[in-house]
PDB file of C-alpha atoms in Angstrom:
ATOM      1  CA  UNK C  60       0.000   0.000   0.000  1.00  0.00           C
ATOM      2  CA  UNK C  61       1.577   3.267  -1.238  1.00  0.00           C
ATOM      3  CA  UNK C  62      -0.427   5.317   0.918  1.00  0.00           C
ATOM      4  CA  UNK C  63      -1.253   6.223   4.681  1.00  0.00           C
ATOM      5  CA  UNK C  64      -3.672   8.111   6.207  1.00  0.00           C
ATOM      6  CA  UNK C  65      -3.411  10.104   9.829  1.00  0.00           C
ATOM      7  CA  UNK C  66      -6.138  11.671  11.812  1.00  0.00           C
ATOM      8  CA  UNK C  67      -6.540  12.744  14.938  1.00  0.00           C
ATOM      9  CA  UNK C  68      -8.878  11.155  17.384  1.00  0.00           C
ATOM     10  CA  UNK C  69     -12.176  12.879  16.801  1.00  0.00           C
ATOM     11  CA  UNK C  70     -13.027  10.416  14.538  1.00  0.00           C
ATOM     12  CA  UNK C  71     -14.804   7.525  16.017  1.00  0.00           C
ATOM     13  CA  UNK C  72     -13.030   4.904  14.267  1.00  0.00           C
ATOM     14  CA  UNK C  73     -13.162   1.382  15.833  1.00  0.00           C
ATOM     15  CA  UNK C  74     -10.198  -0.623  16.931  1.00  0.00           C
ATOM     16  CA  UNK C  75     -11.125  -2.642  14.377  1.00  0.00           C
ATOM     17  CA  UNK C  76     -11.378  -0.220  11.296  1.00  0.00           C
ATOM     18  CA  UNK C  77      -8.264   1.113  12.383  1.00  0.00           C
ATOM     19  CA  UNK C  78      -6.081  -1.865  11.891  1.00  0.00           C
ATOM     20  CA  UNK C  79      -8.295  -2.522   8.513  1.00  0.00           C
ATOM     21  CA  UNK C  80      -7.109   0.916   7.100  1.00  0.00           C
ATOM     22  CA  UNK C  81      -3.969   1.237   8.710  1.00  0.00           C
ATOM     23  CA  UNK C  82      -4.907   4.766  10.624  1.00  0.00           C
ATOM     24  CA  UNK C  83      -2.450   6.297  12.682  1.00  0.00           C
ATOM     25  CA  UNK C  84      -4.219   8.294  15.399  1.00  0.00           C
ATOM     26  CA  UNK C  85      -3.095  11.655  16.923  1.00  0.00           C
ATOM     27  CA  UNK C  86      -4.934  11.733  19.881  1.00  0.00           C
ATOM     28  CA  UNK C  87      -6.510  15.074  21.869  1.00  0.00           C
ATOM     29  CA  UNK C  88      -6.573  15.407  25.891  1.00  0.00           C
ATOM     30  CA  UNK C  89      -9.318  16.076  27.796  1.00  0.00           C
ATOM     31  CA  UNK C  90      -9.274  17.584  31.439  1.00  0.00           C
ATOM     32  CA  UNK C  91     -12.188  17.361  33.920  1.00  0.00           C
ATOM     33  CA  UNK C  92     -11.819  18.832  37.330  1.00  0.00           C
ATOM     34  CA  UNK C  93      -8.238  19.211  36.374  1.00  0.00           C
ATOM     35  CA  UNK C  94      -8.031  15.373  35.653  1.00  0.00           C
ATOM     36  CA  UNK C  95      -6.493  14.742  32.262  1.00  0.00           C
ATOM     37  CA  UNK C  96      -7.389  11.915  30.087  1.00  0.00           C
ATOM     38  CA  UNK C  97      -5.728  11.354  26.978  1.00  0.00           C
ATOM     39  CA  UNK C  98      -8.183   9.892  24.211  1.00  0.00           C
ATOM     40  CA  UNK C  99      -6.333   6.904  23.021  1.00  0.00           C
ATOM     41  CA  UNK C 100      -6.929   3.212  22.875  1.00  0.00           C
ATOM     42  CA  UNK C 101      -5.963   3.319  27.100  1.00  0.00           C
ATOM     43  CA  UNK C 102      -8.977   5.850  27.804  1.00  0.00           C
ATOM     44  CA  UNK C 103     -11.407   3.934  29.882  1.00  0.00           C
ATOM     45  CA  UNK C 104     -14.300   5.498  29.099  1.00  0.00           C
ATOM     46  CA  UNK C 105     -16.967   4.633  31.630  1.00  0.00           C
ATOM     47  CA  UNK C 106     -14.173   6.122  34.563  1.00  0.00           C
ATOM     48  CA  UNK C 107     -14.118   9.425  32.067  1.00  0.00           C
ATOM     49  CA  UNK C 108     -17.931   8.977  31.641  1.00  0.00           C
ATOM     50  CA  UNK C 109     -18.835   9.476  35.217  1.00  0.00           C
ATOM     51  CA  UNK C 110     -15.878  11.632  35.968  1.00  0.00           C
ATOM     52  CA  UNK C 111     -17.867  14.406  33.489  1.00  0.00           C
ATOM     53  CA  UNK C 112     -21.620  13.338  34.909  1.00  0.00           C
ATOM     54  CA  UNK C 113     -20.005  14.799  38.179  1.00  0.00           C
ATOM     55  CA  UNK C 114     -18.647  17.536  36.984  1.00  0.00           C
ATOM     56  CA  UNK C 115     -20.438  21.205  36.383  1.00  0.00           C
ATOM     57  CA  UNK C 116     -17.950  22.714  34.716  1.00  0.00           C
ATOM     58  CA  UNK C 117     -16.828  22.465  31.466  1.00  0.00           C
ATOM     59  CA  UNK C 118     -14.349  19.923  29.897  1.00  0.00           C
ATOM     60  CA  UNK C 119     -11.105  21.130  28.716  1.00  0.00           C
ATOM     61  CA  UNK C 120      -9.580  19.716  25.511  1.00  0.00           C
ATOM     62  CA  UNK C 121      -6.687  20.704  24.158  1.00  0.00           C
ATOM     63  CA  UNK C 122      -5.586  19.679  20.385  1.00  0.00           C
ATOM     64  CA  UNK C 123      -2.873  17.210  19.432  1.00  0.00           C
ATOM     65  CA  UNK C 124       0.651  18.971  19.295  1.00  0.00           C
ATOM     66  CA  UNK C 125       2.779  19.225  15.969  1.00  0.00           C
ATOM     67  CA  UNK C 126       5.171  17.125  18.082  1.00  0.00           C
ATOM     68  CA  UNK C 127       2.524  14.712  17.992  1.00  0.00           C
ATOM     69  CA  UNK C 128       1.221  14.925  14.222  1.00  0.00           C
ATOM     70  CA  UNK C 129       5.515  14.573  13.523  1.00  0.00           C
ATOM     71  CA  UNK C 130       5.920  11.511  15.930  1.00  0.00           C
ATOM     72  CA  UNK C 131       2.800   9.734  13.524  1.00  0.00           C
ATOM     73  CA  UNK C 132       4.410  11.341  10.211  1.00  0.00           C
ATOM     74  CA  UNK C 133       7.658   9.753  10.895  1.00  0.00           C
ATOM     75  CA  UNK C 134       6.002   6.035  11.485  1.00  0.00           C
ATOM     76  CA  UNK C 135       5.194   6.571   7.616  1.00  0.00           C
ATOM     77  CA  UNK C 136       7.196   4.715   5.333  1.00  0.00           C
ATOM     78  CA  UNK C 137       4.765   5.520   2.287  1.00  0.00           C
ATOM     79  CA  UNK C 138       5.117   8.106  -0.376  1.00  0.00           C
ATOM     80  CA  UNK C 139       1.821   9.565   0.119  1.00  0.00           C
ATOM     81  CA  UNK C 140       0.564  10.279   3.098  1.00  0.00           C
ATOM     82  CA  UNK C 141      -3.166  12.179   4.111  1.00  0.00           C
ATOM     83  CA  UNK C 142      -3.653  13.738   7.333  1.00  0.00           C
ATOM     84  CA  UNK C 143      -7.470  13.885   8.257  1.00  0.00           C
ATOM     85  CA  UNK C 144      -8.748  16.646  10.759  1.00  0.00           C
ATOM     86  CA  UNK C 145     -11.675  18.192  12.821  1.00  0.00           C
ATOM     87  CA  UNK C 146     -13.218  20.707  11.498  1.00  0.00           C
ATOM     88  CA  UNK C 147     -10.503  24.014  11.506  1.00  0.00           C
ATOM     89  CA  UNK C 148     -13.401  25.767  13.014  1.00  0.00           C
ATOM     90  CA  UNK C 149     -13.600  23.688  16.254  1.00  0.00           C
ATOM     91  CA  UNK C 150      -9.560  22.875  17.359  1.00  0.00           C
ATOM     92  CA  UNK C 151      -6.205  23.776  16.775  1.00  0.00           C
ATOM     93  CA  UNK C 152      -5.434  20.595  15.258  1.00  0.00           C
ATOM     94  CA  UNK C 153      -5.821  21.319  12.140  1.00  0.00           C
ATOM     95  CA  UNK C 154      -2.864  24.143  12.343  1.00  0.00           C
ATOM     96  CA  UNK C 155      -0.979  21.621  14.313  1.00  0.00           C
ATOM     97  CA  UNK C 156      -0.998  19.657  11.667  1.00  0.00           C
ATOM     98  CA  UNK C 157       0.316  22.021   9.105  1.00  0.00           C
ATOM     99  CA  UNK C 158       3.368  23.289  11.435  1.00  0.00           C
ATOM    100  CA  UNK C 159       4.307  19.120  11.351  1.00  0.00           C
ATOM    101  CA  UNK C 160       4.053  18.854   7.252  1.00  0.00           C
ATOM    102  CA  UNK C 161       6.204  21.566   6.732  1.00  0.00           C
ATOM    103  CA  UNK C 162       8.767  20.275   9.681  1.00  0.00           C
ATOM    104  CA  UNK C 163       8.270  16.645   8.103  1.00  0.00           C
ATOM    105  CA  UNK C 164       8.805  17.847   4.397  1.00  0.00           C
ATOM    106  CA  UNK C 165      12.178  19.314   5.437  1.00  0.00           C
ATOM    107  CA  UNK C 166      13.372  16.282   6.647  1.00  0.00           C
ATOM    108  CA  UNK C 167      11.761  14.524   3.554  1.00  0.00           C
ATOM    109  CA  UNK C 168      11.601  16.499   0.811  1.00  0.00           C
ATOM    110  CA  UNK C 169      10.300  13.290  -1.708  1.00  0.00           C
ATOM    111  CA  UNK C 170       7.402  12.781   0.194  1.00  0.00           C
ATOM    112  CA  UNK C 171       3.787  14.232  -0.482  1.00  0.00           C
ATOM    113  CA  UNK C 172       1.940  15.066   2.658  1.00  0.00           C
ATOM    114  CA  UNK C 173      -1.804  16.729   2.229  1.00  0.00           C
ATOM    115  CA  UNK C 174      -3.649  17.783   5.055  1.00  0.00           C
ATOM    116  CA  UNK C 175      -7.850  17.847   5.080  1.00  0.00           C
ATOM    117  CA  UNK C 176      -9.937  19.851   6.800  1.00  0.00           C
ATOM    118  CA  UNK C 177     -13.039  17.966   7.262  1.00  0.00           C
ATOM    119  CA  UNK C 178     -15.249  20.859   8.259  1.00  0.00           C
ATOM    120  CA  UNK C 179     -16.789  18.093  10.140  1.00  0.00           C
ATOM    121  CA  UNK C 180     -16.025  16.128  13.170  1.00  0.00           C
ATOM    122  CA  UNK C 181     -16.949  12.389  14.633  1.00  0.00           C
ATOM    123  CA  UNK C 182     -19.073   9.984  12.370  1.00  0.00           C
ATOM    124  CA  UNK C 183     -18.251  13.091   9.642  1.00  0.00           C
ATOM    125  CA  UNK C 184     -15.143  12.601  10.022  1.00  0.00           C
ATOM    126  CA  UNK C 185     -14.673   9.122   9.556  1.00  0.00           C
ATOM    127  CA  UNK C 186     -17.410   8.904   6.734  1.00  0.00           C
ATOM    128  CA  UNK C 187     -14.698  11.331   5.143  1.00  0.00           C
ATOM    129  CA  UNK C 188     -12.007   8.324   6.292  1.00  0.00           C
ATOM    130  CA  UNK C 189     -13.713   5.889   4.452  1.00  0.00           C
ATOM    131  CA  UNK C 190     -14.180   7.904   0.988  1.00  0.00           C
ATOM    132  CA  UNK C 191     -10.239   8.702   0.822  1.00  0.00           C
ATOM    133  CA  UNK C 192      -9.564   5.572   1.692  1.00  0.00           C
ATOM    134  CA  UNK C 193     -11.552   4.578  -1.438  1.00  0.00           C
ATOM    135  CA  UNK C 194      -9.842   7.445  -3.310  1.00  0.00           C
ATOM    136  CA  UNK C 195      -6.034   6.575  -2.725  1.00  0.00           C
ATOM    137  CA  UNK C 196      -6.858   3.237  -4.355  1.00  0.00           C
ATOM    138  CA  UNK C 197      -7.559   4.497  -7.270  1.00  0.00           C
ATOM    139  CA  UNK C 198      -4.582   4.264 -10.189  1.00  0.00           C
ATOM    140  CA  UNK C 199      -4.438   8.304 -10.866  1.00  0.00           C
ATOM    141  CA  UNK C 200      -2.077  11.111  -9.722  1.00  0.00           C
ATOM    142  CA  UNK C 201      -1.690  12.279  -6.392  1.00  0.00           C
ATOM    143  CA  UNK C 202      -3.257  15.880  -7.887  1.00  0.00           C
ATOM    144  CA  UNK C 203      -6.301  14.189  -9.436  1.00  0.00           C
ATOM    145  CA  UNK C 204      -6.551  12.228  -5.945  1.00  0.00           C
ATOM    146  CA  UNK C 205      -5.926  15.758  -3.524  1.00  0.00           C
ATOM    147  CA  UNK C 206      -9.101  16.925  -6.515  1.00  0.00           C
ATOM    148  CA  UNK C 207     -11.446  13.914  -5.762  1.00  0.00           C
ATOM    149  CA  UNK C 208     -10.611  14.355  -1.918  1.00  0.00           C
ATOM    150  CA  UNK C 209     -11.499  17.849  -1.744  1.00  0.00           C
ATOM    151  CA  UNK C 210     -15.033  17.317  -3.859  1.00  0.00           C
ATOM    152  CA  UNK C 211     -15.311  14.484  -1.163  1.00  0.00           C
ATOM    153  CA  UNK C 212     -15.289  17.292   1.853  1.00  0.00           C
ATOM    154  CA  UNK C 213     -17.862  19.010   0.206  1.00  0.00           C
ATOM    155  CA  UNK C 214     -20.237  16.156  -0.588  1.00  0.00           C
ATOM    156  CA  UNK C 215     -19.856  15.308   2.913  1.00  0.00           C
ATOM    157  CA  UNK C 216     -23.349  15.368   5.481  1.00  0.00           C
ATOM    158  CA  UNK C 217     -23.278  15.341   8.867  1.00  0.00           C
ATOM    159  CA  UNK C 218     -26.036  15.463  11.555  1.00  0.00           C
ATOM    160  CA  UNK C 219     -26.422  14.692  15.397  1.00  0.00           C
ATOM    161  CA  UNK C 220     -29.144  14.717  17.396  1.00  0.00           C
ATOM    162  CA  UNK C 221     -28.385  15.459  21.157  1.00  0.00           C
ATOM    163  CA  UNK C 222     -30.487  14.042  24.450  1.00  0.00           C
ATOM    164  CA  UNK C 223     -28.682  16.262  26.582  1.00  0.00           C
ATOM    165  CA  UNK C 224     -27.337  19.953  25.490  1.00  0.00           C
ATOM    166  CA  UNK C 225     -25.564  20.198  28.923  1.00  0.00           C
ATOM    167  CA  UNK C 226     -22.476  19.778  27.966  1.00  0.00           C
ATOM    168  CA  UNK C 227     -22.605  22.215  24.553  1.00  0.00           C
ATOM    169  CA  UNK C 228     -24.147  24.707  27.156  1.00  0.00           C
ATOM    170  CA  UNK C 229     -20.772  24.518  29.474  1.00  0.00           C
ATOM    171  CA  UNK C 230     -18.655  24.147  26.607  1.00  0.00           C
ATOM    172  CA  UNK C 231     -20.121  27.664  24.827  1.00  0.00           C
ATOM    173  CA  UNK C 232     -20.933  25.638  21.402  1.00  0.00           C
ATOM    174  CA  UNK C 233     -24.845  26.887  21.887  1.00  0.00           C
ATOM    175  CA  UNK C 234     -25.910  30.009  24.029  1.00  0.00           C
ATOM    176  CA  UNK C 235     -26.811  28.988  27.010  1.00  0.00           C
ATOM    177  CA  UNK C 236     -30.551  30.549  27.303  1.00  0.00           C
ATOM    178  CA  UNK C 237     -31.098  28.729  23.847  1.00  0.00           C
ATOM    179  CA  UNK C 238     -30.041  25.105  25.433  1.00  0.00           C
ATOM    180  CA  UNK C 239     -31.986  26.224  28.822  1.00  0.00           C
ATOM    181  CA  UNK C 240     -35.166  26.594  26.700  1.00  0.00           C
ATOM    182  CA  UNK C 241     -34.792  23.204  24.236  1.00  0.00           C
ATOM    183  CA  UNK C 242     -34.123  21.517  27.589  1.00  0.00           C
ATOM    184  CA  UNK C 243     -36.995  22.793  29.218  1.00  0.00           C
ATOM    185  CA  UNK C 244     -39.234  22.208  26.155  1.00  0.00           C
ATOM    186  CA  UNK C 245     -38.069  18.610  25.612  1.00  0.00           C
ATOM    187  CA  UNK C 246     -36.763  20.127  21.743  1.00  0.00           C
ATOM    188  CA  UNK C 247     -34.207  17.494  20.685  1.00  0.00           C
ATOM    189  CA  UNK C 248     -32.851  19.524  17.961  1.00  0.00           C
ATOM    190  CA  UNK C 249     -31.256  18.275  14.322  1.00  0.00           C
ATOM    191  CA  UNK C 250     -27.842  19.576  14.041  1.00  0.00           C
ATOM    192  CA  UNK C 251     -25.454  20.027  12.088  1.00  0.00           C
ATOM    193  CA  UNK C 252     -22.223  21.447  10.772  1.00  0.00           C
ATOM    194  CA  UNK C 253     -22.674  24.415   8.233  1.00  0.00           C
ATOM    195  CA  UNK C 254     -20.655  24.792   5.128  1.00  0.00           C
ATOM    196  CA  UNK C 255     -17.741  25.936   6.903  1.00  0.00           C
ATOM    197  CA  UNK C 256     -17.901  23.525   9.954  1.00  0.00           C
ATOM    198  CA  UNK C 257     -19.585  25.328  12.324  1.00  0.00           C
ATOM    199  CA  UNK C 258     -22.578  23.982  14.239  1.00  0.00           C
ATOM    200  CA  UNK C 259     -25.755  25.159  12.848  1.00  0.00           C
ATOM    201  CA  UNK C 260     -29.399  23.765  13.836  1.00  0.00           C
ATOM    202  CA  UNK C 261     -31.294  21.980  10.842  1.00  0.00           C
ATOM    203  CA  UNK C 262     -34.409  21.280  12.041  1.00  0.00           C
ATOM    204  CA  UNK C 263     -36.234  21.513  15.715  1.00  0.00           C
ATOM    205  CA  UNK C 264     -38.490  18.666  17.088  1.00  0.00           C
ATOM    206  CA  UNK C 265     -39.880  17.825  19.489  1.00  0.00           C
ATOM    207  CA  UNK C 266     -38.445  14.597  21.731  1.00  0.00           C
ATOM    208  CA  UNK C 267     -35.591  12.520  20.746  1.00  0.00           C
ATOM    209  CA  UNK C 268     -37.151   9.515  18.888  1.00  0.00           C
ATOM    210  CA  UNK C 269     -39.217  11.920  16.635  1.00  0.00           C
ATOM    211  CA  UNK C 270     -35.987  13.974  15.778  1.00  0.00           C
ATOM    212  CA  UNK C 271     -34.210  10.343  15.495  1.00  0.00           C
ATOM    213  CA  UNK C 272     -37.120   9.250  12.799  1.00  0.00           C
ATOM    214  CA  UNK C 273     -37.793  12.614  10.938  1.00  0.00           C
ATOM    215  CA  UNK C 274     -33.344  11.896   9.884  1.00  0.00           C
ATOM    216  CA  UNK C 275     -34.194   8.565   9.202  1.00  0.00           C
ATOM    217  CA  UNK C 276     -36.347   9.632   6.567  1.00  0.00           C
ATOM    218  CA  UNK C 277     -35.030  12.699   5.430  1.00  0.00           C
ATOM    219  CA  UNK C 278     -31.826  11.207   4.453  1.00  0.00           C
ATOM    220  CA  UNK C 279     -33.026  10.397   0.850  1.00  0.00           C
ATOM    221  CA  UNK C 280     -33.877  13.717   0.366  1.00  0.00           C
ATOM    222  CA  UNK C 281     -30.254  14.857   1.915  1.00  0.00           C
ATOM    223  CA  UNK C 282     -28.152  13.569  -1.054  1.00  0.00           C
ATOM    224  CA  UNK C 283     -27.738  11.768  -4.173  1.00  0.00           C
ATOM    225  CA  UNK C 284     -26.231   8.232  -4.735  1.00  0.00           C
ATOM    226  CA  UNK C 285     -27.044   6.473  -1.555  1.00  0.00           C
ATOM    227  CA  UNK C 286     -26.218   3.491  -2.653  1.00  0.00           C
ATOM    228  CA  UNK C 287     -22.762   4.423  -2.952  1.00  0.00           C
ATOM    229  CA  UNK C 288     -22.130   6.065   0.226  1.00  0.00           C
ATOM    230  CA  UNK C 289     -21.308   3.963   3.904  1.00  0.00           C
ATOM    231  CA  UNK C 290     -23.534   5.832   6.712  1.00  0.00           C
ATOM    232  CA  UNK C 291     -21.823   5.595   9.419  1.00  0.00           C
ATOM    233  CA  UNK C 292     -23.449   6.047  13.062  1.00  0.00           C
ATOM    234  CA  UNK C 293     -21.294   7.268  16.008  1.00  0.00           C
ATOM    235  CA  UNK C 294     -23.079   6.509  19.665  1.00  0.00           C
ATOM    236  CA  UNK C 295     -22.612   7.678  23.353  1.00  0.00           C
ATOM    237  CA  UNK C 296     -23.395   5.212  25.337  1.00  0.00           C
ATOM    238  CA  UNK C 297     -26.697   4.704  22.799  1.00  0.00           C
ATOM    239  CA  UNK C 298     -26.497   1.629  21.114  1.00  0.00           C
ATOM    240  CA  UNK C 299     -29.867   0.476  20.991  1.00  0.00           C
ATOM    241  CA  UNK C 300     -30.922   4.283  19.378  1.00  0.00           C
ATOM    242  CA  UNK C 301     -28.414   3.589  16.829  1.00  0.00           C
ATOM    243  CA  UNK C 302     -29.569   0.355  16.129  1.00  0.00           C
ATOM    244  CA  UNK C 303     -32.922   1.689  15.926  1.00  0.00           C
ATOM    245  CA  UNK C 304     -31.879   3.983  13.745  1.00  0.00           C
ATOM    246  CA  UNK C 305     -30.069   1.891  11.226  1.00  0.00           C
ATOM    247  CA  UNK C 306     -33.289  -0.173  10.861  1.00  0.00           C
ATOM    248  CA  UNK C 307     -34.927   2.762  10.026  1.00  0.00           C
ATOM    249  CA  UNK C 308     -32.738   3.642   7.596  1.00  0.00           C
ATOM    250  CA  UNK C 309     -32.659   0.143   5.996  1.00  0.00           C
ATOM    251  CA  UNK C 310     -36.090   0.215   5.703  1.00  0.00           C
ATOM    252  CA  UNK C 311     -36.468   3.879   3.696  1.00  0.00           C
ATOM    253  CA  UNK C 312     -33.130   4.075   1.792  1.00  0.00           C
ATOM    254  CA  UNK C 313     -30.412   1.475   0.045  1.00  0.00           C
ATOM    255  CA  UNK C 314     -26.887   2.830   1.242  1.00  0.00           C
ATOM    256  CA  UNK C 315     -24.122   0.692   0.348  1.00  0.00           C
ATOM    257  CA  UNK C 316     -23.767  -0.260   3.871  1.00  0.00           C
ATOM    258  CA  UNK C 317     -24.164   1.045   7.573  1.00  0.00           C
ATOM    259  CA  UNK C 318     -21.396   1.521  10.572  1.00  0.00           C
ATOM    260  CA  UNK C 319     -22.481   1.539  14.399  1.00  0.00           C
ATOM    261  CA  UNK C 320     -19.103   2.728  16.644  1.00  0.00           C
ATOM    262  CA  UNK C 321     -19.053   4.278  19.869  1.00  0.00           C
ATOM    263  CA  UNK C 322     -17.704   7.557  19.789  1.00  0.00           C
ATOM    264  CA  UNK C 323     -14.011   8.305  21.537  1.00  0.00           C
ATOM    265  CA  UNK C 324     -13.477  10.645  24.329  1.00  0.00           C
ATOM    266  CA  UNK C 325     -13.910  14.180  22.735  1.00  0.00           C
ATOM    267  CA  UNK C 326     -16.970  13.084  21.123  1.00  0.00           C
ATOM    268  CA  UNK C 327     -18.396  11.924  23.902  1.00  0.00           C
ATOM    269  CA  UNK C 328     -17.408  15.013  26.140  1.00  0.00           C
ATOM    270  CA  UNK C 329     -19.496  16.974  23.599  1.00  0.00           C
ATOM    271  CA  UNK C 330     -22.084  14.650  22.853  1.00  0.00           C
ATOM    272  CA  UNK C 331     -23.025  13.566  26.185  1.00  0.00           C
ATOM    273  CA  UNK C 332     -24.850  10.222  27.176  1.00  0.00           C
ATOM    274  CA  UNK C 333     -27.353   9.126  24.133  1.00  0.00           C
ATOM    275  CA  UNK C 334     -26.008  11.475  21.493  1.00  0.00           C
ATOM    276  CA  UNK C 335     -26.310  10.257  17.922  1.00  0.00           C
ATOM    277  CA  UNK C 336     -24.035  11.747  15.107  1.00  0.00           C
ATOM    278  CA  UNK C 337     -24.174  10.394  11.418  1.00  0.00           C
ATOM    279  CA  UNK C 338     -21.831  10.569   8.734  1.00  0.00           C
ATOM    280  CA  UNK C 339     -22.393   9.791   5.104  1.00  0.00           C
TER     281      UNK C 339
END
């Protein structure tokens, strides 16, 4: 495989897709109650899980270094390599990343590094993963690949559907009066990230299921070629919502195939317990 793929740990990827695709993970910290917990494959997420329930203040992330993005480059032995990130609009770790190319490229001036913001985050993000994944396969230049990638990012839909707003309340990613209402008013909102990757509400219902049901159907209408595209469905601690979900899905609309994974540590610290994001 000529090719290799980085991304940092906002993803959702599985162990298992991991080790199928050969992703090398830059991983983001998280502090709660000045506790840090670094989101890797040690994070043991039901001690981070409760550590947040009992927490009322905000979590603290902070981004993967370029020391850290460098540390993953230099594990490369491919040509080509693509570095996958949040959304530019939500972390750091998207400049972290450039400031470790251009480091990286001095050292190895042969190689060809690209870096892609996903203007999207979680199941969005690996969604994304999967589609360049797809792409570097393919038997054309690495320009006509960078080309495909980038028409990829726009293409790209993702939604999430919160049953608590807590934690995007302490975190400042919705105003607080606006979450204190939608909480009060059992509104499970449809979110998702706008053009640029910022979060931007798509449609307001009312409870979580119809919210959950009103996406199930609405994805036909969402985008064209289902039945080329993997939906992938990132959970917090709400498996049986994804599953019902996927059903759902199965029922209105043929996409080439569906992913359930449990999201990592920073998507859970923003998602909260029973959030549901969807990539496709």
């Amino acid at each position: 495989m000529s090719y290799r793929i980085v991304a940092d740990t906002s993803c959702d990827i599985s162990q298992e897709l991991e080790e199928k695709l050969r992703v090398l993970l830059v991983s983001f910290k998280i502090a709660i109650e000045g506790v840090e917990y670094v989101d890797d494959e040690n994070l043991d997420l039901n001690v981070f899980i409760e550590a947040m329930k009992a927490s009322k203040n905000p979590i603290r992330t902070s981004c993967p270094s370029p020391y850290d993005y460098l540390e993953k480059l230099n594990e490369c032995e491919e040509d080509k390599i693509i570095i996958v990130t949040i959304s530019e609009l939500l972390s750091g770790s998207n400049n972290a990343a450039v400031i470790a190319r251009e480091e990286y490229l001095r050292e190895h001036p042969d190689k060809q590094v690209y870096i892609v913001n996903s203007k999207t985050a979680s199941a969005g993000q690996l969604s994304l993963i999967l589609k360049i994944d797809e792409i570097m396969k393919e038997e054309i230049s690495f320009e006509a690949q960078i080309e495909k990638i980038e028409e990829a990012v726009g293409n790209n839909e993702t939604f999430f559907i919160l049953e608590n707003l807590d934690n995007l309340i302490k975190n400042g990613r919705i105003k607080k009066a606006t979450g204190l209402v939608a909480t009060a008013l059992n509104i499970r909102p449809i979110m998702k990230p706008d053009k640029n990757g910022d979060i931007e509400i798509h449609e307001i219902n009312r409870g979580f299921k119809k919210s959950l049901l009103k996406l199930a159907k609405e994805l036909g209408s969402l985008a064209d070629n289902l039945e080329e595209r993997i939906l992938v469905i990132s959970h917090a601690e709400g498996l049986e919502k994804a599953q019902m979900l996927a059903d759902k899905v199965k029922e209105l609309h043929n996409f080439k195939d569906i992913l359930i994974v449990h999201t990592k540590g920073l998507a859970t610290g923003y998602a909260d317990m029973g959030g549901i994001i969807v990539g496709f």
